[in-house]
PDB file of C-alpha atoms in Angstrom:
ATOM      1  CA  MET A  20     -22.369  10.743 -11.964  1.00  0.00           C
ATOM      2  CA  LYS A  21     -21.959   7.731  -9.725  1.00  0.00           C
ATOM      3  CA  LEU A  22     -24.888   6.275  -7.789  1.00  0.00           C
ATOM      4  CA  ILE A  23     -24.447   4.304  -4.584  1.00  0.00           C
ATOM      5  CA  VAL A  24     -27.306   2.612  -2.778  1.00  0.00           C
ATOM      6  CA  ILE A  25     -27.184   2.253   1.012  1.00  0.00           C
ATOM      7  CA  THR A  26     -29.313  -0.584   2.617  1.00  0.00           C
ATOM      8  CA  THR A  27     -31.862   0.079   5.254  1.00  0.00           C
ATOM      9  CA  PRO A  28     -30.673  -0.418   8.860  1.00  0.00           C
ATOM     10  CA  ASP A  29     -33.039  -3.338   9.299  1.00  0.00           C
ATOM     11  CA  PHE A  30     -33.101  -6.587   7.400  1.00  0.00           C
ATOM     12  CA  ARG A  31     -36.124  -6.759   5.065  1.00  0.00           C
ATOM     13  CA  GLU A  32     -38.138  -9.474   3.471  1.00  0.00           C
ATOM     14  CA  GLU A  33     -36.981 -10.089  -0.090  1.00  0.00           C
ATOM     15  CA  GLU A  34     -33.982  -7.887   0.487  1.00  0.00           C
ATOM     16  CA  SER A  35     -31.519 -10.135  -1.235  1.00  0.00           C
ATOM     17  CA  ASP A  36     -33.775 -10.422  -4.289  1.00  0.00           C
ATOM     18  CA  GLN A  37     -34.052  -6.650  -4.386  1.00  0.00           C
ATOM     19  CA  ILE A  38     -30.270  -6.201  -4.037  1.00  0.00           C
ATOM     20  CA  ILE A  39     -29.724  -8.705  -6.830  1.00  0.00           C
ATOM     21  CA  SER A  40     -32.238  -6.810  -9.000  1.00  0.00           C
ATOM     22  CA  LEU A  41     -30.382  -3.503  -8.395  1.00  0.00           C
ATOM     23  CA  PHE A  42     -27.147  -5.132  -9.434  1.00  0.00           C
ATOM     24  CA  GLU A  43     -28.673  -6.776 -12.495  1.00  0.00           C
ATOM     25  CA  ASN A  44     -30.015  -3.305 -13.489  1.00  0.00           C
ATOM     26  CA  GLY A  45     -26.689  -1.561 -13.334  1.00  0.00           C
ATOM     27  CA  LEU A  46     -25.925  -0.678  -9.732  1.00  0.00           C
ATOM     28  CA  GLU A  47     -22.164  -0.459  -9.299  1.00  0.00           C
ATOM     29  CA  THR A  48     -21.869  -0.023  -5.493  1.00  0.00           C
ATOM     30  CA  LEU A  49     -24.031  -1.099  -2.583  1.00  0.00           C
ATOM     31  CA  HIS A  50     -23.233  -0.054   0.944  1.00  0.00           C
ATOM     32  CA  LEU A  51     -24.348  -2.723   3.452  1.00  0.00           C
ATOM     33  CA  ARG A  52     -25.282  -0.832   6.562  1.00  0.00           C
ATOM     34  CA  LYS A  53     -27.000  -2.643   9.367  1.00  0.00           C
ATOM     35  CA  PRO A  54     -25.673  -0.972  12.545  1.00  0.00           C
ATOM     36  CA  ASP A  55     -27.367  -3.257  15.071  1.00  0.00           C
ATOM     37  CA  SER A  56     -26.799  -6.490  13.261  1.00  0.00           C
ATOM     38  CA  ASP A  57     -24.748  -9.449  14.330  1.00  0.00           C
ATOM     39  CA  ILE A  58     -22.110 -11.002  12.073  1.00  0.00           C
ATOM     40  CA  THR A  59     -24.155 -14.081  11.457  1.00  0.00           C
ATOM     41  CA  SER A  60     -27.061 -12.110   9.972  1.00  0.00           C
ATOM     42  CA  TYR A  61     -24.562 -10.230   7.784  1.00  0.00           C
ATOM     43  CA  GLU A  62     -23.109 -13.491   6.581  1.00  0.00           C
ATOM     44  CA  ARG A  63     -26.538 -14.931   5.836  1.00  0.00           C
ATOM     45  CA  LEU A  64     -27.477 -11.967   3.678  1.00  0.00           C
ATOM     46  CA  LEU A  65     -24.075 -12.025   1.902  1.00  0.00           C
ATOM     47  CA  ALA A  66     -24.429 -15.802   1.242  1.00  0.00           C
ATOM     48  CA  SER A  67     -27.625 -15.077  -0.641  1.00  0.00           C
ATOM     49  CA  ILE A  68     -25.933 -12.733  -3.101  1.00  0.00           C
ATOM     50  CA  PRO A  69     -24.228 -14.303  -6.135  1.00  0.00           C
ATOM     51  CA  THR A  70     -20.386 -14.186  -5.812  1.00  0.00           C
ATOM     52  CA  PRO A  71     -19.885 -11.903  -8.886  1.00  0.00           C
ATOM     53  CA  PHE A  72     -21.869  -9.151  -7.121  1.00  0.00           C
ATOM     54  CA  LEU A  73     -19.931  -9.393  -3.805  1.00  0.00           C
ATOM     55  CA  GLY A  74     -17.162  -7.289  -5.372  1.00  0.00           C
ATOM     56  CA  ARG A  75     -19.634  -4.338  -5.508  1.00  0.00           C
ATOM     57  CA  ILE A  76     -20.468  -4.443  -1.807  1.00  0.00           C
ATOM     58  CA  VAL A  77     -19.003  -2.110   0.809  1.00  0.00           C
ATOM     59  CA  LEU A  78     -19.409  -2.998   4.488  1.00  0.00           C
ATOM     60  CA  HIS A  79     -20.229  -0.523   7.318  1.00  0.00           C
ATOM     61  CA  GLU A  80     -19.836  -3.197  10.001  1.00  0.00           C
ATOM     62  CA  HIS A  81     -18.110  -6.555  10.555  1.00  0.00           C
ATOM     63  CA  PHE A  82     -15.013  -5.564   8.573  1.00  0.00           C
ATOM     64  CA  SER A  83     -13.446  -9.010   9.288  1.00  0.00           C
ATOM     65  CA  LEU A  84     -15.660 -10.391   6.514  1.00  0.00           C
ATOM     66  CA  THR A  85     -13.388  -8.782   3.972  1.00  0.00           C
ATOM     67  CA  ASP A  86     -10.801 -11.455   4.793  1.00  0.00           C
ATOM     68  CA  LYS A  87     -13.345 -14.194   4.026  1.00  0.00           C
ATOM     69  CA  LEU A  88     -15.253 -12.842   1.077  1.00  0.00           C
ATOM     70  CA  PRO A  89     -14.299 -10.972  -2.185  1.00  0.00           C
ATOM     71  CA  LEU A  90     -15.955  -7.746  -1.065  1.00  0.00           C
ATOM     72  CA  CYS A  91     -15.272  -4.300  -2.504  1.00  0.00           C
ATOM     73  CA  GLY A  92     -14.399  -2.383   0.643  1.00  0.00           C
ATOM     74  CA  VAL A  93     -15.280  -0.840   3.979  1.00  0.00           C
ATOM     75  CA  HIS A  94     -16.861   2.400   5.045  1.00  0.00           C
ATOM     76  CA  LEU A  95     -15.451   4.150   8.096  1.00  0.00           C
ATOM     77  CA  ASN A  96     -17.793   6.020  10.419  1.00  0.00           C
ATOM     78  CA  ARG A  97     -18.109   6.981  14.080  1.00  0.00           C
ATOM     79  CA  ARG A  98     -18.998   3.371  15.109  1.00  0.00           C
ATOM     80  CA  ASN A  99     -16.152   1.830  13.052  1.00  0.00           C
ATOM     81  CA  PRO A 100     -13.382   4.458  12.592  1.00  0.00           C
ATOM     82  CA  SER A 101     -10.593   2.186  11.350  1.00  0.00           C
ATOM     83  CA  TYR A 102      -9.887  -0.861   9.260  1.00  0.00           C
ATOM     84  CA  ARG A 103      -7.306  -3.440  10.180  1.00  0.00           C
ATOM     85  CA  GLY A 104      -8.090  -6.247   7.707  1.00  0.00           C
ATOM     86  CA  ASN A 105      -5.578  -8.313   5.791  1.00  0.00           C
ATOM     87  CA  ARG A 106      -6.946  -7.515   2.319  1.00  0.00           C
ATOM     88  CA  CYS A 107      -6.346  -4.266   0.480  1.00  0.00           C
ATOM     89  CA  VAL A 108      -9.846  -2.899  -0.137  1.00  0.00           C
ATOM     90  CA  GLN A 109     -11.484   0.382  -1.028  1.00  0.00           C
ATOM     91  CA  ILE A 110     -11.930   2.638   1.952  1.00  0.00           C
ATOM     92  CA  SER A 111     -14.596   5.344   2.142  1.00  0.00           C
ATOM     93  CA  LYS A 112     -15.682   7.524   5.015  1.00  0.00           C
ATOM     94  CA  SER A 113     -18.676   9.460   6.338  1.00  0.00           C
ATOM     95  CA  CYS A 114     -18.204  13.252   6.851  1.00  0.00           C
ATOM     96  CA  HIS A 115     -20.689  15.674   8.359  1.00  0.00           C
ATOM     97  CA  SER A 116     -18.936  18.945   7.944  1.00  0.00           C
ATOM     98  CA  LEU A 117     -16.921  20.756   5.277  1.00  0.00           C
ATOM     99  CA  GLU A 118     -13.952  20.783   7.631  1.00  0.00           C
ATOM    100  CA  GLU A 119     -14.050  16.975   7.701  1.00  0.00           C
ATOM    101  CA  ILE A 120     -13.859  16.657   3.945  1.00  0.00           C
ATOM    102  CA  ARG A 121     -11.105  19.269   3.790  1.00  0.00           C
ATOM    103  CA  SER A 122      -8.951  17.329   6.245  1.00  0.00           C
ATOM    104  CA  ALA A 123      -9.695  13.801   5.071  1.00  0.00           C
ATOM    105  CA  SER A 124      -7.003  12.103   3.046  1.00  0.00           C
ATOM    106  CA  SER A 125      -6.174   8.610   1.800  1.00  0.00           C
ATOM    107  CA  PHE A 126      -9.796   7.621   1.056  1.00  0.00           C
ATOM    108  CA  ASP A 127     -11.230   6.330  -2.191  1.00  0.00           C
ATOM    109  CA  TYR A 128     -14.267   8.554  -1.653  1.00  0.00           C
ATOM    110  CA  LEU A 129     -16.187  10.385   1.040  1.00  0.00           C
ATOM    111  CA  PHE A 130     -19.850  10.769   1.917  1.00  0.00           C
ATOM    112  CA  LEU A 131     -20.991  14.341   2.860  1.00  0.00           C
ATOM    113  CA  SER A 132     -24.360  14.558   4.609  1.00  0.00           C
ATOM    114  CA  PRO A 133     -26.989  15.665   5.026  1.00  0.00           C
ATOM    115  CA  ILE A 134     -27.229  17.672   1.822  1.00  0.00           C
ATOM    116  CA  PHE A 135     -31.026  17.841   1.682  1.00  0.00           C
ATOM    117  CA  ASN A 136     -33.661  16.922   4.305  1.00  0.00           C
ATOM    118  CA  SER A 137     -33.513  13.208   4.798  1.00  0.00           C
ATOM    119  CA  ILE A 138     -36.182  10.951   3.296  1.00  0.00           C
ATOM    120  CA  SER A 139     -35.589   8.047   5.706  1.00  0.00           C
ATOM    121  CA  LYS A 140     -34.716   9.885   8.959  1.00  0.00           C
ATOM    122  CA  SER A 141     -37.309  12.243  10.369  1.00  0.00           C
ATOM    123  CA  GLY A 142     -35.764  15.501  11.653  1.00  0.00           C
ATOM    124  CA  TYR A 143     -32.443  14.931   9.884  1.00  0.00           C
ATOM    125  CA  ASN A 144     -32.360  18.165   7.951  1.00  0.00           C
ATOM    126  CA  ALA A 145     -29.945  19.748   5.447  1.00  0.00           C
ATOM    127  CA  ALA A 146     -26.744  20.904   7.163  1.00  0.00           C
ATOM    128  CA  PHE A 147     -25.428  23.194   4.438  1.00  0.00           C
ATOM    129  CA  SER A 148     -26.658  26.232   2.583  1.00  0.00           C
ATOM    130  CA  ASP A 149     -26.314  26.494  -1.210  1.00  0.00           C
ATOM    131  CA  LYS A 150     -23.744  29.232  -0.587  1.00  0.00           C
ATOM    132  CA  GLN A 151     -21.632  26.943   1.628  1.00  0.00           C
ATOM    133  CA  LEU A 152     -21.725  24.175  -0.989  1.00  0.00           C
ATOM    134  CA  GLU A 153     -20.939  26.587  -3.785  1.00  0.00           C
ATOM    135  CA  THR A 154     -17.915  27.898  -1.875  1.00  0.00           C
ATOM    136  CA  ALA A 155     -16.738  24.344  -1.042  1.00  0.00           C
ATOM    137  CA  SER A 156     -17.099  23.458  -4.717  1.00  0.00           C
ATOM    138  CA  GLN A 157     -15.168  26.568  -5.865  1.00  0.00           C
ATOM    139  CA  ASN A 158     -12.365  25.766  -3.392  1.00  0.00           C
ATOM    140  CA  GLY A 159     -12.134  22.178  -4.641  1.00  0.00           C
ATOM    141  CA  TRP A 160     -13.215  20.644  -1.359  1.00  0.00           C
ATOM    142  CA  ILE A 161     -16.243  19.048  -3.077  1.00  0.00           C
ATOM    143  CA  ASN A 162     -15.068  17.145  -6.112  1.00  0.00           C
ATOM    144  CA  GLU A 163     -15.486  13.809  -7.952  1.00  0.00           C
ATOM    145  CA  ASN A 164     -14.477  11.940  -4.784  1.00  0.00           C
ATOM    146  CA  VAL A 165     -17.213  13.441  -2.658  1.00  0.00           C
ATOM    147  CA  ILE A 166     -20.618  11.712  -2.682  1.00  0.00           C
ATOM    148  CA  ALA A 167     -23.750  13.640  -1.685  1.00  0.00           C
ATOM    149  CA  LEU A 168     -25.985  11.914   0.940  1.00  0.00           C
ATOM    150  CA  GLY A 169     -29.247  12.929   2.468  1.00  0.00           C
ATOM    151  CA  GLY A 170     -32.593  13.608   0.777  1.00  0.00           C
ATOM    152  CA  ILE A 171     -31.435  12.510  -2.690  1.00  0.00           C
ATOM    153  CA  ASP A 172     -34.372  11.563  -4.968  1.00  0.00           C
ATOM    154  CA  ILE A 173     -35.661  12.245  -8.425  1.00  0.00           C
ATOM    155  CA  SER A 174     -36.359  15.904  -7.560  1.00  0.00           C
ATOM    156  CA  THR A 175     -32.967  16.616  -5.960  1.00  0.00           C
ATOM    157  CA  LEU A 176     -30.504  14.482  -7.843  1.00  0.00           C
ATOM    158  CA  SER A 177     -29.813  16.949 -10.641  1.00  0.00           C
ATOM    159  CA  LYS A 178     -29.313  19.784  -8.120  1.00  0.00           C
ATOM    160  CA  ILE A 179     -26.115  18.237  -6.706  1.00  0.00           C
ATOM    161  CA  LYS A 180     -24.208  18.406 -10.013  1.00  0.00           C
ATOM    162  CA  ARG A 181     -23.852  22.201  -9.715  1.00  0.00           C
ATOM    163  CA  PHE A 182     -21.911  21.693  -6.515  1.00  0.00           C
ATOM    164  CA  SER A 183     -19.392  19.378  -8.257  1.00  0.00           C
ATOM    165  CA  PHE A 184     -20.294  16.211  -6.320  1.00  0.00           C
ATOM    166  CA  GLY A 185     -18.987  13.063  -8.002  1.00  0.00           C
ATOM    167  CA  GLY A 186     -22.141  11.136  -7.163  1.00  0.00           C
ATOM    168  CA  ALA A 187     -25.060  10.497  -4.842  1.00  0.00           C
ATOM    169  CA  ALA A 188     -25.888   7.959  -2.182  1.00  0.00           C
ATOM    170  CA  LEU A 189     -29.430   6.812  -2.110  1.00  0.00           C
ATOM    171  CA  LEU A 190     -31.338   5.254   0.806  1.00  0.00           C
ATOM    172  CA  GLY A 191     -34.961   6.418   1.172  1.00  0.00           C
ATOM    173  CA  ALA A 192     -35.449   7.092  -2.544  1.00  0.00           C
ATOM    174  CA  VAL A 193     -34.783   3.382  -3.231  1.00  0.00           C
ATOM    175  CA  TRP A 194     -36.115   1.534  -0.172  1.00  0.00           C
ATOM    176  CA  GLN A 195     -39.175   3.576   0.916  1.00  0.00           C
ATOM    177  CA  ASN A 196     -41.287   2.000  -1.766  1.00  0.00           C
ATOM    178  CA  PHE A 197     -38.937  -0.361  -3.616  1.00  0.00           C
ATOM    179  CA  ASP A 198     -39.519  -0.165  -7.341  1.00  0.00           C
ATOM    180  CA  ILE A 199     -36.819  -1.120  -9.808  1.00  0.00           C
ATOM    181  CA  GLU A 200     -38.314   1.201 -12.428  1.00  0.00           C
ATOM    182  CA  ASN A 201     -37.813   4.154  -9.946  1.00  0.00           C
ATOM    183  CA  PHE A 202     -34.152   3.097  -9.567  1.00  0.00           C
ATOM    184  CA  LYS A 203     -33.735   3.015 -13.351  1.00  0.00           C
ATOM    185  CA  ARG A 204     -35.125   6.586 -13.558  1.00  0.00           C
ATOM    186  CA  LEU A 205     -32.639   7.741 -10.946  1.00  0.00           C
ATOM    187  CA  GLN A 206     -29.892   6.000 -12.806  1.00  0.00           C
ATOM    188  CA  ASP A 207     -30.920   7.610 -16.108  1.00  0.00           C
ATOM    189  CA  ILE A 208     -30.854  11.080 -14.485  1.00  0.00           C
ATOM    190  CA  ALA A 209     -27.415  10.356 -12.976  1.00  0.00           C
ATOM    191  CA  HIS A 210     -25.976   9.190 -16.272  1.00  0.00           C
ATOM    192  CA  SER A 211     -27.270  12.259 -17.994  1.00  0.00           C
ATOM    193  CA  LEU A 212     -25.463  14.625 -15.631  1.00  0.00           C
TER     194      LEU A 212
END
């Protein structure tokens, strides 16, 4: 099962060191999501990441940076619904309903959220019942190209496998109390599923 880490919306002290540590410990994909940031702050953070790791970073904002840097891709959402860059990159998208994932096409993968009550956003509660997720899985709407997001931690990670998700996106479970050993435990669980 694939694990994706999404950054916190705010810039953090030691963030680049923590991102590098995640990559050095096996993280394949990081989603850089800073909705209120300016492009200069984005560029500063990206400049602090070794070039070999840039190819594992997906942007949620400032898509023009894909023309300047060897980044992995872009993530479409309500704020940034299209990509018009010059480079061919991976394209993913956020979905918040089963209908959205059913009708989405031409994406490398999709996020579906919130699956469980959010760790990082107070009041952002699970939007789907187990029955809805089971039905979506049986109908093939949830598959290896759909990534579960929302409330994923050590206690919930193994639960998403039964709904046929191809992976999980982590935010609060990684950043709330950053600990690389905790990330490694999450990774071990994901690899065992």
